[in-house]
Amino acid sequence: QVQLVESGGDLVKPGGSLRLSCEAAGFTFSDYYMSWIRQAPGKGLEWLSYISSAGSIMYYADSVKGRFTISRDNAKNSLYLQMNSLRAEDTAVYYCARDAMATKEFFDYWGQGTLVTVSS
Amino acid sequence: AIWVTQSPPLLSASPGDRVTISCRMSQGISSYLAWYQQKPGKAPELLIYAASTLQGGVPSRFSGSGSGTDFTLTISRLQSEDFATYYCQQYYSLPPTFGQGTQVEIK
């Protein structure tokens, strides 16, 4: 069965950096676009970024453009999110999700999430 | 970006009730709309895509309708496991955007 497992969440100071990982299993990872989506405590969902199946196309929300970088390693069935210049408002649970269809950004499988807390 | 207005934010209902949740888009999105269910402490789960297509394994008491700017999620007979928060999401254009959520609570 499809499994997505995020890791890397932590407490980090404002201005700091963090790298999240998402390990995929149960499907052909290299066939799918993948996304990162976050949810601040008690708030709604915010899509952040996607990467194409081959890793050649990326797109970012304005809120993270220039600070966050999405990448993937298809040989390792893994998705990453490098987060720099972190701010308090980046505090959230971060989910990786599988795009159900290429170029159609809705999400049929989600990981369990990893918590990022940005605080001094 | 396309703005998504979801209503109501909170819905109190009893088991067996029929409930309806609405989403309105700031511009037309054809049928590029998905609905998700999220339970506390869990990741969202896809219920419906293309406005009305049920994801595999989702009970038939869930249904979606609408096109253009106005969409509806209906739960025909609310069951105990349906008490959760529901989100709509447009995927007509980037960035994909979500509604603010509707919490369905026990009356």
Short mmCIF file of C-alpha atoms in Angstrom, two decimals:
data_model
loop_
_atom_site.label_atom_id
_atom_site.label_comp_id
_atom_site.label_asym_id
_atom_site.label_seq_id
_atom_site.Cartn_x
_atom_site.Cartn_y
_atom_site.Cartn_z
CA GLN A 1 0.00 0.00 0.00
CA VAL A 2 1.05 3.59 -0.56
CA GLN A 3 3.06 5.03 2.31
CA LEU A 4 4.57 8.47 2.75
CA VAL A 5 6.68 9.09 5.84
CA GLU A 6 7.98 12.57 6.64
CA SER A 7 10.87 13.32 8.94
CA GLY A 8 13.12 16.20 9.89
CA GLY A 9 10.75 18.44 11.77
CA ASP A 10 12.27 20.22 14.74
CA LEU A 11 12.44 23.37 16.84
CA VAL A 12 14.53 25.99 15.04
CA LYS A 13 15.32 29.64 15.70
CA PRO A 14 14.09 32.43 13.43
CA GLY A 15 16.46 32.79 10.50
CA GLY A 16 17.54 29.19 10.77
CA SER A 17 17.33 26.32 8.28
CA LEU A 18 15.84 22.86 8.23
CA ARG A 19 15.57 20.05 5.70
CA LEU A 20 12.50 17.86 5.63
CA SER A 21 12.43 14.44 4.03
CA CYS A 22 9.60 12.24 2.80
CA GLU A 23 10.20 8.60 2.07
CA ALA A 24 7.75 6.93 -0.30
CA ALA A 25 6.81 3.28 -0.64
CA GLY A 26 4.16 1.14 -2.27
CA PHE A 27 4.09 2.88 -5.65
CA THR A 28 6.42 3.84 -8.48
CA PHE A 29 7.67 7.10 -7.01
CA SER A 30 9.32 8.26 -10.22
CA ASP A 31 5.94 8.27 -12.01
CA TYR A 32 4.35 10.91 -9.81
CA TYR A 33 4.50 14.63 -9.18
CA MET A 34 4.85 15.35 -5.46
CA SER A 35 3.91 18.30 -3.28
CA TRP A 36 4.52 19.81 0.14
CA ILE A 37 1.55 21.23 2.04
CA ARG A 38 1.52 22.72 5.52
CA GLN A 39 -0.97 23.41 8.28
CA ALA A 40 -0.29 25.96 11.00
CA PRO A 41 -1.63 25.03 14.44
CA GLY A 42 -5.41 25.23 14.44
CA LYS A 43 -5.46 26.61 10.89
CA GLY A 44 -6.24 25.43 7.38
CA LEU A 45 -4.15 23.88 4.65
CA GLU A 46 -1.61 25.78 2.56
CA TRP A 47 0.01 24.26 -0.51
CA LEU A 48 3.69 25.18 -0.75
CA SER A 49 5.40 23.55 -3.69
CA TYR A 50 5.37 20.78 -6.26
CA ILE A 51 8.01 18.97 -8.25
CA SER A 52 7.52 17.03 -11.46
CA SER A 53 8.12 13.31 -11.67
CA ALA A 54 11.60 13.73 -13.18
CA GLY A 55 12.44 16.65 -10.94
CA SER A 56 12.80 19.13 -13.77
CA ILE A 57 9.82 21.36 -12.98
CA MET A 58 9.18 23.03 -9.66
CA TYR A 59 6.61 25.57 -8.56
CA TYR A 60 6.33 27.49 -5.31
CA ALA A 61 3.76 29.46 -3.40
CA ASP A 62 4.66 33.13 -3.07
CA SER A 63 4.90 32.72 0.72
CA VAL A 64 7.97 30.46 0.40
CA LYS A 65 9.47 31.41 -2.97
CA GLY A 66 13.16 32.16 -2.63
CA ARG A 67 13.36 30.60 0.85
CA PHE A 68 12.27 26.99 0.30
CA THR A 69 13.59 24.51 -2.26
CA ILE A 70 11.89 21.28 -3.24
CA SER A 71 13.90 18.37 -4.62
CA ARG A 72 13.66 14.64 -5.06
CA ASP A 73 15.86 11.57 -5.44
CA ASN A 74 13.98 8.97 -7.43
CA ALA A 75 16.68 6.36 -6.77
CA LYS A 76 15.96 6.71 -3.06
CA ASN A 77 12.18 7.18 -3.42
CA SER A 78 12.55 10.38 -1.46
CA LEU A 79 11.24 13.92 -1.55
CA TYR A 80 12.87 16.85 0.22
CA LEU A 81 12.13 20.38 1.32
CA GLN A 82 15.03 22.64 2.17
CA MET A 83 13.77 25.52 4.28
CA ASN A 84 15.94 28.58 4.83
CA SER A 85 15.38 31.94 6.51
CA LEU A 86 12.67 30.46 8.66
CA ARG A 87 10.11 32.73 10.29
CA ALA A 88 7.70 32.28 13.17
CA GLU A 89 4.85 32.09 10.67
CA ASP A 90 6.45 28.99 9.13
CA THR A 91 5.50 27.06 12.27
CA ALA A 92 3.26 24.25 11.07
CA VAL A 93 2.83 20.58 10.42
CA TYR A 94 4.37 19.85 7.03
CA TYR A 95 2.86 17.15 4.87
CA CYS A 96 4.20 15.55 1.75
CA ALA A 97 1.50 14.44 -0.65
CA ARG A 98 1.25 12.60 -3.93
CA ASP A 99 -0.27 14.51 -6.81
CA ALA A 100 -3.03 12.24 -8.09
CA MET A 101 -2.45 13.23 -11.70
CA ALA A 102 0.44 14.97 -13.40
CA THR A 103 -0.26 18.71 -13.68
CA LYS A 104 -3.50 18.28 -11.74
CA GLU A 105 -2.62 19.30 -8.23
CA PHE A 106 -4.99 17.40 -6.05
CA PHE A 107 -3.63 14.89 -3.60
CA ASP A 108 -4.61 11.26 -3.21
CA TYR A 109 -2.10 10.22 -0.54
CA TRP A 110 -0.61 12.20 2.33
CA GLY A 111 2.05 11.47 4.89
CA GLN A 112 1.38 11.75 8.60
CA GLY A 113 3.16 15.10 8.81
CA THR A 114 6.19 16.46 10.62
CA LEU A 115 6.08 19.43 12.98
CA VAL A 116 8.29 22.44 12.42
CA THR A 117 8.39 25.01 15.19
CA VAL A 118 10.17 28.31 14.61
CA SER A 119 10.78 30.10 17.87
CA SER A 120 13.57 31.77 19.79
CA ALA B 1 -4.48 33.18 -6.94
CA ILE B 2 -8.04 31.90 -6.83
CA TRP B 3 -9.78 32.62 -3.55
CA VAL B 4 -11.91 29.87 -2.05
CA THR B 5 -14.71 30.77 0.34
CA GLN B 6 -16.07 27.81 2.26
CA SER B 7 -19.19 27.84 4.44
CA PRO B 8 -20.25 27.34 7.10
CA PRO B 9 -17.10 27.26 9.25
CA LEU B 10 -18.91 25.18 11.86
CA LEU B 11 -21.82 22.85 11.38
CA SER B 12 -23.60 21.12 14.26
CA ALA B 13 -25.51 18.02 13.27
CA SER B 14 -26.83 14.73 14.58
CA PRO B 15 -26.13 11.22 13.34
CA GLY B 16 -28.49 10.46 10.47
CA ASP B 17 -28.72 14.09 9.36
CA ARG B 18 -28.14 15.24 5.82
CA VAL B 19 -25.48 17.94 5.73
CA THR B 20 -24.29 20.29 3.04
CA ILE B 21 -21.07 22.24 2.82
CA SER B 22 -20.49 24.93 0.21
CA CYS B 23 -17.49 26.37 -1.58
CA ARG B 24 -17.43 29.42 -3.79
CA MET B 25 -14.53 30.36 -6.05
CA SER B 26 -13.39 33.86 -6.92
CA GLN B 27 -13.40 32.81 -10.58
CA GLY B 28 -14.64 29.88 -12.61
CA ILE B 29 -12.72 26.62 -12.26
CA SER B 30 -14.81 24.29 -14.42
CA SER B 31 -14.93 21.08 -12.35
CA TYR B 32 -11.37 21.17 -10.99
CA LEU B 33 -12.39 20.79 -7.38
CA ALA B 34 -11.48 18.27 -4.68
CA TRP B 35 -12.88 17.62 -1.21
CA TYR B 36 -10.92 16.26 1.76
CA GLN B 37 -11.80 15.01 5.22
CA GLN B 38 -9.45 15.58 8.14
CA LYS B 39 -9.77 14.11 11.61
CA PRO B 40 -7.90 15.58 14.60
CA GLY B 41 -4.21 14.77 14.56
CA LYS B 42 -4.43 13.07 11.19
CA ALA B 43 -3.57 13.97 7.61
CA PRO B 44 -6.36 14.94 5.22
CA GLU B 45 -7.90 12.20 3.10
CA LEU B 46 -9.21 12.67 -0.42
CA LEU B 47 -12.96 12.15 -0.71
CA ILE B 48 -13.95 13.59 -4.08
CA TYR B 49 -12.20 15.00 -7.14
CA ALA B 50 -13.40 16.51 -10.38
CA ALA B 51 -16.19 18.00 -8.29
CA SER B 52 -18.25 14.81 -8.18
CA THR B 53 -16.04 11.73 -8.63
CA LEU B 54 -15.77 9.63 -5.50
CA GLN B 55 -12.28 8.48 -4.60
CA GLY B 56 -12.01 4.70 -4.30
CA GLY B 57 -13.15 3.37 -0.94
CA VAL B 58 -15.17 6.45 -0.01
CA PRO B 59 -18.71 5.60 1.12
CA SER B 60 -21.52 6.48 -1.26
CA ARG B 61 -23.21 8.69 1.35
CA PHE B 62 -20.69 11.34 0.26
CA SER B 63 -21.44 13.22 -2.93
CA GLY B 64 -20.22 16.36 -4.65
CA SER B 65 -21.80 18.68 -7.15
CA GLY B 66 -21.28 21.96 -8.91
CA SER B 67 -19.17 23.55 -11.60
CA GLY B 68 -17.85 26.98 -12.42
CA THR B 69 -17.79 28.91 -9.15
CA ASP B 70 -20.20 27.12 -6.79
CA PHE B 71 -19.74 23.66 -5.34
CA THR B 72 -21.35 21.50 -2.69
CA LEU B 73 -20.36 18.50 -0.61
CA THR B 74 -23.30 16.52 0.73
CA ILE B 75 -23.27 13.77 3.32
CA SER B 76 -26.60 12.03 2.96
CA ARG B 77 -26.81 10.36 6.38
CA LEU B 78 -24.19 11.48 8.84
CA GLN B 79 -22.43 8.69 10.70
CA SER B 80 -20.32 8.93 13.82
CA GLU B 81 -17.08 8.55 11.86
CA ASP B 82 -18.00 11.54 9.68
CA PHE B 83 -17.54 14.08 12.44
CA ALA B 84 -14.42 15.82 11.17
CA THR B 85 -13.23 18.90 9.30
CA TYR B 86 -13.81 19.13 5.57
CA TYR B 87 -11.83 21.17 3.05
CA CYS B 88 -12.44 21.99 -0.58
CA GLN B 89 -9.53 22.70 -2.91
CA GLN B 90 -9.33 24.08 -6.43
CA TYR B 91 -6.74 22.76 -8.85
CA TYR B 92 -7.78 24.73 -11.93
CA SER B 93 -4.77 26.99 -11.70
CA LEU B 94 -1.57 27.36 -9.73
CA PRO B 95 -1.25 27.76 -6.87
CA PRO B 96 -3.79 25.20 -5.73
CA THR B 97 -5.83 26.80 -2.95
CA PHE B 98 -7.96 25.42 -0.14
CA GLY B 99 -11.09 26.61 1.56
CA GLN B 100 -10.88 27.57 5.22
CA GLY B 101 -12.51 24.33 6.34
CA THR B 102 -15.84 23.28 7.82
CA GLN B 103 -15.86 21.51 11.16
CA VAL B 104 -18.77 19.09 11.46
CA GLU B 105 -19.49 18.56 15.13
CA ILE B 106 -21.99 16.49 17.06
CA LYS B 107 -25.09 18.48 17.97
#
